[in-house]
PDB file of C-alpha atoms in Angstrom:
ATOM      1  CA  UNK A  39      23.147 -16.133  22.678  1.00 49.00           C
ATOM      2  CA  UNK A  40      21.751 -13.601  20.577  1.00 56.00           C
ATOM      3  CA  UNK A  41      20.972 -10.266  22.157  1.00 71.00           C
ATOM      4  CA  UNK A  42      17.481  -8.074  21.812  1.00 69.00           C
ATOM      5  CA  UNK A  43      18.649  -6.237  19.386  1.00 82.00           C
ATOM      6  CA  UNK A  44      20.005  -8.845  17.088  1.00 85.00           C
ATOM      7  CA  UNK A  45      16.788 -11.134  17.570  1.00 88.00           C
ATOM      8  CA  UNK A  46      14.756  -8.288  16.448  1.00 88.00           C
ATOM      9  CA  UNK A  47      16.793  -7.029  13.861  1.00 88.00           C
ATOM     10  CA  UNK A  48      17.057 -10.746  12.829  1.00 90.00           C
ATOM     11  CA  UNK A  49      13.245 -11.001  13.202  1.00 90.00           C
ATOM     12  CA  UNK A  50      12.864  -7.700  10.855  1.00 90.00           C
ATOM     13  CA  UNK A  51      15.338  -9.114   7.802  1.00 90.00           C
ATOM     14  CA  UNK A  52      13.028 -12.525   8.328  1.00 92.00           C
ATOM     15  CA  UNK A  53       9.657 -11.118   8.021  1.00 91.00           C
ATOM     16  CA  UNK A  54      10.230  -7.961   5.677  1.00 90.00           C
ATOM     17  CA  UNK A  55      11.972 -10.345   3.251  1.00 89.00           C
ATOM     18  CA  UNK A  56       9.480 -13.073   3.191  1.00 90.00           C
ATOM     19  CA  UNK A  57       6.822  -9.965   2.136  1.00 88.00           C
ATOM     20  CA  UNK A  58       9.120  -8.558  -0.207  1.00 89.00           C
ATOM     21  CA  UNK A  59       9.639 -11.965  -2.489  1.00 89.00           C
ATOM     22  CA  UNK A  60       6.257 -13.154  -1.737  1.00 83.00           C
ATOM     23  CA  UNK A  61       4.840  -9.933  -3.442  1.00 84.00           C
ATOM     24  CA  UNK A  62       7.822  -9.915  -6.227  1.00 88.00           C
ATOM     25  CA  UNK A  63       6.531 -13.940  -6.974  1.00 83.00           C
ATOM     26  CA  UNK A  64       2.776 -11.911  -7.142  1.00 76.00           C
ATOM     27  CA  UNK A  65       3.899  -9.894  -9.886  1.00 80.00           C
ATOM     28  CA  UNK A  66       3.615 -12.491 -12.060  1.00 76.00           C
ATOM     29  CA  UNK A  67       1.274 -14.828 -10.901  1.00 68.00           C
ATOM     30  CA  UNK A  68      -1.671 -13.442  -9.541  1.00 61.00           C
ATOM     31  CA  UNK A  69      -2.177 -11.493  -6.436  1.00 62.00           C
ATOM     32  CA  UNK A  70      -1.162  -8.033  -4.542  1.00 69.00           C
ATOM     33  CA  UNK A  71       2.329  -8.010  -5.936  1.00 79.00           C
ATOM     34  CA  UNK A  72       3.039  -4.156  -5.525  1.00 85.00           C
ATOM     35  CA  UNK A  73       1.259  -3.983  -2.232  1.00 82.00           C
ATOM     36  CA  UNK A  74       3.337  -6.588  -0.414  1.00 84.00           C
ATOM     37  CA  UNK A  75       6.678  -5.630  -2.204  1.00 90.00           C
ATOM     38  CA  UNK A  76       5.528  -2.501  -0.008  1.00 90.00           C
ATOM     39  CA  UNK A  77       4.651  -4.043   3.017  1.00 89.00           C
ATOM     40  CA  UNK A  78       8.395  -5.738   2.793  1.00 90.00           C
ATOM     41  CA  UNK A  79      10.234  -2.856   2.274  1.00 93.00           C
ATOM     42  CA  UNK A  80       8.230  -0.807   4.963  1.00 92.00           C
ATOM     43  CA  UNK A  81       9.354  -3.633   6.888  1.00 92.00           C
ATOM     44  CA  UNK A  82      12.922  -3.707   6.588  1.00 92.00           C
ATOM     45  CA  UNK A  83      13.093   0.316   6.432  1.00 91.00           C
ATOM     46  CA  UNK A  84      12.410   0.225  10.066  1.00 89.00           C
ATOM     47  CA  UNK A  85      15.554  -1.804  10.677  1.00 88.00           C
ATOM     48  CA  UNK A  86      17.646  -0.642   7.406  1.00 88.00           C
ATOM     49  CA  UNK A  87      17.626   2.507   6.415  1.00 89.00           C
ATOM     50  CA  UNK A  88      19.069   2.375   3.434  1.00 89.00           C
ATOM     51  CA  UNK A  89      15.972   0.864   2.131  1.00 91.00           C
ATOM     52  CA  UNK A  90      14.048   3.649   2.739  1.00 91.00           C
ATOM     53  CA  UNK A  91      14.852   5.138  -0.358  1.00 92.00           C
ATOM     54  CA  UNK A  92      12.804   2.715  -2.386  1.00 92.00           C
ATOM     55  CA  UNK A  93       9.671   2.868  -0.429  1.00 92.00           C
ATOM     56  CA  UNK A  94       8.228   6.240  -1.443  1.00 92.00           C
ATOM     57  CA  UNK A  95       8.433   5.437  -5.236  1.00 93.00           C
ATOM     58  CA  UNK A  96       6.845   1.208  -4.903  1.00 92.00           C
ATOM     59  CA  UNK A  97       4.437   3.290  -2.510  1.00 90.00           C
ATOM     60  CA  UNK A  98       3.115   5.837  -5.153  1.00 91.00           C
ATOM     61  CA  UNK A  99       2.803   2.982  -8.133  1.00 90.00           C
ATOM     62  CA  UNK A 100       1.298   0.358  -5.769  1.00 86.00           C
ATOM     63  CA  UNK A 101      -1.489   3.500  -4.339  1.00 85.00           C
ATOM     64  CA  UNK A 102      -1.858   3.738  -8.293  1.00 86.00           C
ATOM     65  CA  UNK A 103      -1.948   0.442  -9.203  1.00 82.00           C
ATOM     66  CA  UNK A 104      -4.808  -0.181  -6.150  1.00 80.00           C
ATOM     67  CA  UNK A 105      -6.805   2.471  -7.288  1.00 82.00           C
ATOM     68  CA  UNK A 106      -6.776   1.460 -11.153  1.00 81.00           C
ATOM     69  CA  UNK A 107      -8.057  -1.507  -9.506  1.00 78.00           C
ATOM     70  CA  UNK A 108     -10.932  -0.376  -8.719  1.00 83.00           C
ATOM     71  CA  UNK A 109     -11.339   2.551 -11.063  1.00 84.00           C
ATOM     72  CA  UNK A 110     -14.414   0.597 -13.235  1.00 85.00           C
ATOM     73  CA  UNK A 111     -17.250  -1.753 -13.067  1.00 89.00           C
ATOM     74  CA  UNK A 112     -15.050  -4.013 -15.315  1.00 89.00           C
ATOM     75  CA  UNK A 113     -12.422  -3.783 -13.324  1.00 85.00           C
ATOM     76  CA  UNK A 114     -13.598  -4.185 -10.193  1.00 86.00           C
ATOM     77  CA  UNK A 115     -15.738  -7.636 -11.749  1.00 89.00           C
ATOM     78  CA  UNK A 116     -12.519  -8.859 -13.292  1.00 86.00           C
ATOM     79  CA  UNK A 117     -10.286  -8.616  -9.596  1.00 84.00           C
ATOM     80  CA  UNK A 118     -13.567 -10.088  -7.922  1.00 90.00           C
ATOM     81  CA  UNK A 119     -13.614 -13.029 -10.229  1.00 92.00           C
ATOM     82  CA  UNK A 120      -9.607 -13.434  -9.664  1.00 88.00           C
ATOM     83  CA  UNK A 121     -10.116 -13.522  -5.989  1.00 89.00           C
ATOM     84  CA  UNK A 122     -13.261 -16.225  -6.645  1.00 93.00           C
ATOM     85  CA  UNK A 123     -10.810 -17.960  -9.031  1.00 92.00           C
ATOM     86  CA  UNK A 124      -8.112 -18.350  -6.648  1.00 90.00           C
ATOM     87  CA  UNK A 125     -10.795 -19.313  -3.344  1.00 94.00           C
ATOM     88  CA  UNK A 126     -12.331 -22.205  -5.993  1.00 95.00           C
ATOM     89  CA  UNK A 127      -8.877 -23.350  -7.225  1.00 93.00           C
ATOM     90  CA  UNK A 128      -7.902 -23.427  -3.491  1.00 93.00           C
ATOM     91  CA  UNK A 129     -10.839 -25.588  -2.560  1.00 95.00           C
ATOM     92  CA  UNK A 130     -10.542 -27.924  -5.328  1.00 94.00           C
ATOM     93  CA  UNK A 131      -6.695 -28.721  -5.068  1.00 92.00           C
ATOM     94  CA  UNK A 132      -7.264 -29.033  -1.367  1.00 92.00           C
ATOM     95  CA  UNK A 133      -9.702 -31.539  -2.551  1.00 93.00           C
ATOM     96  CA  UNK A 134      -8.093 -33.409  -5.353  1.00 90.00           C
ATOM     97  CA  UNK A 135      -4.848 -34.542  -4.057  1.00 85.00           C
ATOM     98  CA  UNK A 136      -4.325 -36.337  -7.621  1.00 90.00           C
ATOM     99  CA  UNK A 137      -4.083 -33.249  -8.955  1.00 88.00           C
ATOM    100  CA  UNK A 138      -0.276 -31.516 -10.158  1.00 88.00           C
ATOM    101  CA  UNK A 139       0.777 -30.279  -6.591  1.00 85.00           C
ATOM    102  CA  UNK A 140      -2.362 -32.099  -5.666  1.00 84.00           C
ATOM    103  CA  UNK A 141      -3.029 -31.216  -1.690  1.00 89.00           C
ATOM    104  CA  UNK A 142      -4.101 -28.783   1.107  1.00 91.00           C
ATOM    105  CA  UNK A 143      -0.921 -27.611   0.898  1.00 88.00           C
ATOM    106  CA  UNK A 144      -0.842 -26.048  -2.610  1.00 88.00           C
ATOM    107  CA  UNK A 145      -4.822 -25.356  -1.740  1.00 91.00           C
ATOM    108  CA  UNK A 146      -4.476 -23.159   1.264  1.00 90.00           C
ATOM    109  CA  UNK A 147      -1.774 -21.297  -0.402  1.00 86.00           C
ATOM    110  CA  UNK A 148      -4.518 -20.428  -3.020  1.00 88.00           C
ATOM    111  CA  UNK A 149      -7.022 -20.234  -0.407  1.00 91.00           C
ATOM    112  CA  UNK A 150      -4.447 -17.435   1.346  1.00 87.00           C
ATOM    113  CA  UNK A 151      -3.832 -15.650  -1.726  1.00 83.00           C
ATOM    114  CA  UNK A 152      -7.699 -15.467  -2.620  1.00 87.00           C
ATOM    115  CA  UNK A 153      -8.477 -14.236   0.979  1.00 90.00           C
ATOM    116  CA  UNK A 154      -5.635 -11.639   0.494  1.00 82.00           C
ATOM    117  CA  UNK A 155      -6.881 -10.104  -3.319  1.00 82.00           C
ATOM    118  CA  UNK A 156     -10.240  -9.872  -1.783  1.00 89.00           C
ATOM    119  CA  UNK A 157      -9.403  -7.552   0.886  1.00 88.00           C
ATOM    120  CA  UNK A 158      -6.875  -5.770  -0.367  1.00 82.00           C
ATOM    121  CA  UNK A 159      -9.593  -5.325  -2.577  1.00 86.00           C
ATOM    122  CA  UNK A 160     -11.989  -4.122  -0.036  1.00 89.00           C
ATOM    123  CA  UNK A 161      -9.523  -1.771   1.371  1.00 86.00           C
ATOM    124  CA  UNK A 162      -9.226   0.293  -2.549  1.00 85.00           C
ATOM    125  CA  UNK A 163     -12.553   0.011  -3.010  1.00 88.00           C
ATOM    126  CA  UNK A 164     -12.720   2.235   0.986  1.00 89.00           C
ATOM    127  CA  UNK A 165      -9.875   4.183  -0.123  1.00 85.00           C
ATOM    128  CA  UNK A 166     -11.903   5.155  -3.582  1.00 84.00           C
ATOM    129  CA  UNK A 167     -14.458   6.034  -1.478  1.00 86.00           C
ATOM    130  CA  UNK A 168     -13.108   8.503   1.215  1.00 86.00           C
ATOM    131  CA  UNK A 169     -11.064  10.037  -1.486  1.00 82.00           C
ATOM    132  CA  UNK A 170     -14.693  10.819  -3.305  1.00 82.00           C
ATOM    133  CA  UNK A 171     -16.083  12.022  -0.157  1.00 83.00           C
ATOM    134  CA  UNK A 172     -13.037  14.007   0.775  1.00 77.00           C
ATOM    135  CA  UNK A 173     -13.488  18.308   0.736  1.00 73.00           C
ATOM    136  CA  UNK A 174     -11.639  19.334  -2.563  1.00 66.00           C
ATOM    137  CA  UNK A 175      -8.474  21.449  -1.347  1.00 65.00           C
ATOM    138  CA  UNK A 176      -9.339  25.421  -0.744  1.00 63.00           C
ATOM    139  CA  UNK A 177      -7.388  27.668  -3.361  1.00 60.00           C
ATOM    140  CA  UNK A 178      -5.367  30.310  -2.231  1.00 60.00           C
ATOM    141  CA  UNK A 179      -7.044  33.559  -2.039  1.00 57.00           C
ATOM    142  CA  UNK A 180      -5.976  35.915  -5.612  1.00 54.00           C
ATOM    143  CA  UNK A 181      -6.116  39.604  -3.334  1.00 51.00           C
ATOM    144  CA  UNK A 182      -3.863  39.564  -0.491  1.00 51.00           C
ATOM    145  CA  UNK A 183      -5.085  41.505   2.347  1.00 48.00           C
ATOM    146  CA  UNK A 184      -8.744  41.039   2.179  1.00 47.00           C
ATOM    147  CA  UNK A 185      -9.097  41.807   5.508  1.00 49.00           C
ATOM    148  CA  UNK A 186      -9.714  37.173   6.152  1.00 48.00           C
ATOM    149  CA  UNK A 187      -6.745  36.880   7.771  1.00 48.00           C
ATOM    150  CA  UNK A 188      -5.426  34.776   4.889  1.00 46.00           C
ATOM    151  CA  UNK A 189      -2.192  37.727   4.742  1.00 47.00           C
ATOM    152  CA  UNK A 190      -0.875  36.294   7.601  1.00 47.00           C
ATOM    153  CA  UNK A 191      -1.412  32.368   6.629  1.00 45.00           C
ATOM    154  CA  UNK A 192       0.053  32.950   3.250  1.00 45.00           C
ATOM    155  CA  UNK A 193       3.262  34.696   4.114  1.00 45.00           C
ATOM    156  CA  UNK A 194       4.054  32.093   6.664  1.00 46.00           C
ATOM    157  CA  UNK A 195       3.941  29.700   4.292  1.00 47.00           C
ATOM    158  CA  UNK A 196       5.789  31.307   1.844  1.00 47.00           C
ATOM    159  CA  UNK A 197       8.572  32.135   5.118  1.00 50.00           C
ATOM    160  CA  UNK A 198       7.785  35.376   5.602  1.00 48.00           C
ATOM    161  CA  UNK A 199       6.646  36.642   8.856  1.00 49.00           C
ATOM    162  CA  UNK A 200       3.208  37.078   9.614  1.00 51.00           C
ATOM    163  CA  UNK A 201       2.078  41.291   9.396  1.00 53.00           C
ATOM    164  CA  UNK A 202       2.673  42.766  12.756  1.00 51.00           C
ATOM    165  CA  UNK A 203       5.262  39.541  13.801  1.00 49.00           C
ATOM    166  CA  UNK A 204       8.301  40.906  14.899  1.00 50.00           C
ATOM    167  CA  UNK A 205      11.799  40.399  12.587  1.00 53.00           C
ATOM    168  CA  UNK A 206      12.674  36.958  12.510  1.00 51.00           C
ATOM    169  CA  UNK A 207       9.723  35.298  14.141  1.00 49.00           C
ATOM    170  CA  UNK A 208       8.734  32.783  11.126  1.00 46.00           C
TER     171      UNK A 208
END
Protein backbone atom coordinates (compact mmCIF):
# COMPACT_ATOMS: atom_id res chain seq x y z
CA UNK A 1 0.00 0.00 0.00
CA UNK A 2 0.91 3.35 -0.83
CA UNK A 3 1.11 5.85 1.98
CA UNK A 4 -0.53 9.65 2.09
CA UNK A 5 2.24 11.08 1.12
CA UNK A 6 3.13 9.00 -1.85
CA UNK A 7 -0.63 9.01 -3.15
CA UNK A 8 -0.49 12.68 -3.12
CA UNK A 9 2.78 13.21 -4.34
CA UNK A 10 1.77 10.56 -6.96
CA UNK A 11 -1.51 12.48 -7.49
CA UNK A 12 0.66 15.90 -7.97
CA UNK A 13 3.28 14.29 -10.80
CA UNK A 14 -0.28 12.91 -12.43
CA UNK A 15 -2.18 16.03 -12.65
CA UNK A 16 0.67 18.78 -13.02
CA UNK A 17 2.01 16.68 -15.92
CA UNK A 18 -1.14 16.10 -17.76
CA UNK A 19 -1.41 20.31 -17.66
CA UNK A 20 2.03 20.73 -18.55
CA UNK A 21 1.90 18.53 -22.05
CA UNK A 22 -1.62 19.39 -22.62
CA UNK A 23 -0.58 23.16 -22.79
CA UNK A 24 2.96 22.25 -24.60
CA UNK A 25 0.48 20.20 -27.42
CA UNK A 26 -1.52 23.97 -27.30
CA UNK A 27 1.43 25.65 -28.45
CA UNK A 28 0.98 24.51 -31.62
CA UNK A 29 -2.40 23.77 -32.20
CA UNK A 30 -4.68 26.13 -30.93
CA UNK A 31 -5.54 26.97 -27.43
CA UNK A 32 -4.01 28.43 -23.94
CA UNK A 33 -0.65 26.82 -24.46
CA UNK A 34 1.44 29.19 -22.11
CA UNK A 35 -1.28 29.38 -19.55
CA UNK A 36 -1.57 25.66 -18.87
CA UNK A 37 2.25 24.96 -19.30
CA UNK A 38 1.80 27.34 -16.13
CA UNK A 39 -0.87 25.79 -14.45
CA UNK A 40 1.43 22.39 -14.76
CA UNK A 41 4.38 23.64 -13.46
CA UNK A 42 2.56 25.56 -10.55
CA UNK A 43 1.38 22.20 -10.06
CA UNK A 44 4.29 20.14 -9.68
CA UNK A 45 6.27 23.13 -7.83
CA UNK A 46 4.15 22.38 -4.90
CA UNK A 47 5.47 18.82 -4.77
CA UNK A 48 9.03 19.45 -6.60
CA UNK A 49 10.83 22.13 -5.93
CA UNK A 50 13.18 22.08 -8.27
CA UNK A 51 10.62 23.14 -10.70
CA UNK A 52 10.08 26.18 -9.20
CA UNK A 53 12.69 27.76 -10.97
CA UNK A 54 10.86 27.73 -14.27
CA UNK A 55 7.63 29.10 -13.11
CA UNK A 56 8.41 32.79 -12.62
CA UNK A 57 9.83 33.19 -16.21
CA UNK A 58 6.56 30.83 -18.27
CA UNK A 59 4.57 33.09 -15.67
CA UNK A 60 5.78 36.57 -16.95
CA UNK A 61 5.53 35.49 -20.94
CA UNK A 62 2.18 33.69 -20.47
CA UNK A 63 0.76 37.26 -18.26
CA UNK A 64 2.26 38.83 -21.59
CA UNK A 65 1.11 36.67 -23.98
CA UNK A 66 -2.72 36.96 -22.21
CA UNK A 67 -2.63 40.47 -22.28
CA UNK A 68 -1.41 40.84 -26.07
CA UNK A 69 -4.44 38.86 -26.33
CA UNK A 70 -6.54 41.16 -25.66
CA UNK A 71 -4.57 44.31 -26.32
CA UNK A 72 -6.94 45.28 -29.71
CA UNK A 73 -10.29 45.11 -31.23
CA UNK A 74 -8.60 42.79 -33.83
CA UNK A 75 -7.27 40.83 -31.52
CA UNK A 76 -9.71 40.29 -29.26
CA UNK A 77 -12.26 39.40 -32.66
CA UNK A 78 -9.61 37.05 -33.97
CA UNK A 79 -9.31 34.83 -30.27
CA UNK A 80 -13.27 35.14 -30.17
CA UNK A 81 -13.63 33.63 -33.57
CA UNK A 82 -10.89 30.81 -32.53
CA UNK A 83 -12.89 29.95 -29.53
CA UNK A 84 -16.29 29.95 -31.99
CA UNK A 85 -14.11 27.91 -34.40
CA UNK A 86 -13.17 25.33 -32.04
CA UNK A 87 -17.12 25.19 -30.19
CA UNK A 88 -18.49 24.70 -34.15
CA UNK A 89 -15.75 22.18 -35.10
CA UNK A 90 -16.60 20.44 -31.76
CA UNK A 91 -20.27 20.25 -32.56
CA UNK A 92 -19.90 19.14 -36.00
CA UNK A 93 -17.33 16.21 -35.44
CA UNK A 94 -19.49 15.20 -32.53
CA UNK A 95 -22.02 15.09 -35.22
CA UNK A 96 -20.39 13.57 -38.21
CA UNK A 97 -18.88 10.43 -37.04
CA UNK A 98 -17.75 9.83 -40.86
CA UNK A 99 -15.62 12.42 -40.46
CA UNK A 100 -11.34 11.86 -39.93
CA UNK A 101 -11.47 11.12 -36.08
CA UNK A 102 -15.15 11.30 -36.77
CA UNK A 103 -16.98 11.18 -33.07
CA UNK A 104 -17.93 12.81 -29.70
CA UNK A 105 -14.82 11.89 -28.71
CA UNK A 106 -12.57 14.07 -30.94
CA UNK A 107 -15.77 16.66 -30.61
CA UNK A 108 -15.80 17.22 -26.92
CA UNK A 109 -12.13 17.54 -26.93
CA UNK A 110 -12.80 20.58 -29.27
CA UNK A 111 -15.80 21.42 -27.41
CA UNK A 112 -13.27 21.50 -24.08
CA UNK A 113 -10.69 23.40 -25.72
CA UNK A 114 -13.28 26.07 -27.13
CA UNK A 115 -14.88 26.38 -23.61
CA UNK A 116 -11.28 26.82 -22.23
CA UNK A 117 -9.96 29.85 -24.98
CA UNK A 118 -13.16 31.53 -24.19
CA UNK A 119 -12.60 31.99 -20.63
CA UNK A 120 -9.29 32.23 -20.36
CA UNK A 121 -10.29 34.82 -22.55
CA UNK A 122 -12.73 36.37 -20.25
CA UNK A 123 -10.34 36.28 -17.44
CA UNK A 124 -7.52 38.83 -19.74
CA UNK A 125 -10.08 40.70 -20.90
CA UNK A 126 -10.92 41.29 -16.44
CA UNK A 127 -7.34 41.43 -15.91
CA UNK A 128 -7.04 44.38 -18.78
CA UNK A 129 -9.56 45.91 -17.04
CA UNK A 130 -8.54 46.18 -13.28
CA UNK A 131 -5.10 46.94 -14.47
CA UNK A 132 -6.84 50.20 -16.33
CA UNK A 133 -8.75 50.98 -13.32
CA UNK A 134 -5.86 50.42 -10.99
CA UNK A 135 -4.29 53.94 -9.03
CA UNK A 136 -0.97 54.62 -11.00
CA UNK A 137 1.94 54.00 -8.34
CA UNK A 138 2.77 57.33 -6.07
CA UNK A 139 6.42 58.66 -6.85
CA UNK A 140 8.70 59.13 -4.23
CA UNK A 141 8.74 62.51 -2.81
CA UNK A 142 12.15 64.73 -4.52
CA UNK A 143 12.70 66.91 -0.82
CA UNK A 144 13.25 64.72 2.02
CA UNK A 145 11.94 66.05 5.15
CA UNK A 146 8.92 67.89 4.09
CA UNK A 147 7.57 67.69 7.24
CA UNK A 148 4.75 64.36 5.44
CA UNK A 149 6.28 61.92 7.24
CA UNK A 150 7.61 60.42 4.01
CA UNK A 151 11.53 60.80 5.92
CA UNK A 152 10.72 58.10 7.92
CA UNK A 153 8.97 55.74 5.09
CA UNK A 154 11.82 56.33 2.76
CA UNK A 155 14.76 55.51 4.95
CA UNK A 156 13.14 52.32 6.02
CA UNK A 157 13.00 51.29 2.81
CA UNK A 158 16.21 52.15 1.85
CA UNK A 159 17.38 50.17 5.57
CA UNK A 160 17.99 52.94 7.40
CA UNK A 161 16.27 53.59 10.58
CA UNK A 162 13.43 55.70 10.79
CA UNK A 163 14.50 59.61 12.43
CA UNK A 164 14.20 59.37 16.13
CA UNK A 165 14.36 55.11 15.95
CA UNK A 166 16.90 54.04 18.12
CA UNK A 167 20.42 52.30 16.56
CA UNK A 168 19.61 49.21 15.00
CA UNK A 169 15.86 49.20 15.03
CA UNK A 170 15.24 48.78 11.05
Amino acid sequence: MLKGGAVRRATVLVTGGALLLTGVVLLVLPGPGLLLVLAGLLVLSREFPGVRRYVDPVRDRALRAADDSVASPLRLAASVLAGAGLLAAGVTWGLRPRLPFGGWATGSGLILSGLVLLGLLLWSLNRARQARRAPTPATPPSRVGSGSGSEDTEQAVHGRPPTGAPPGDV
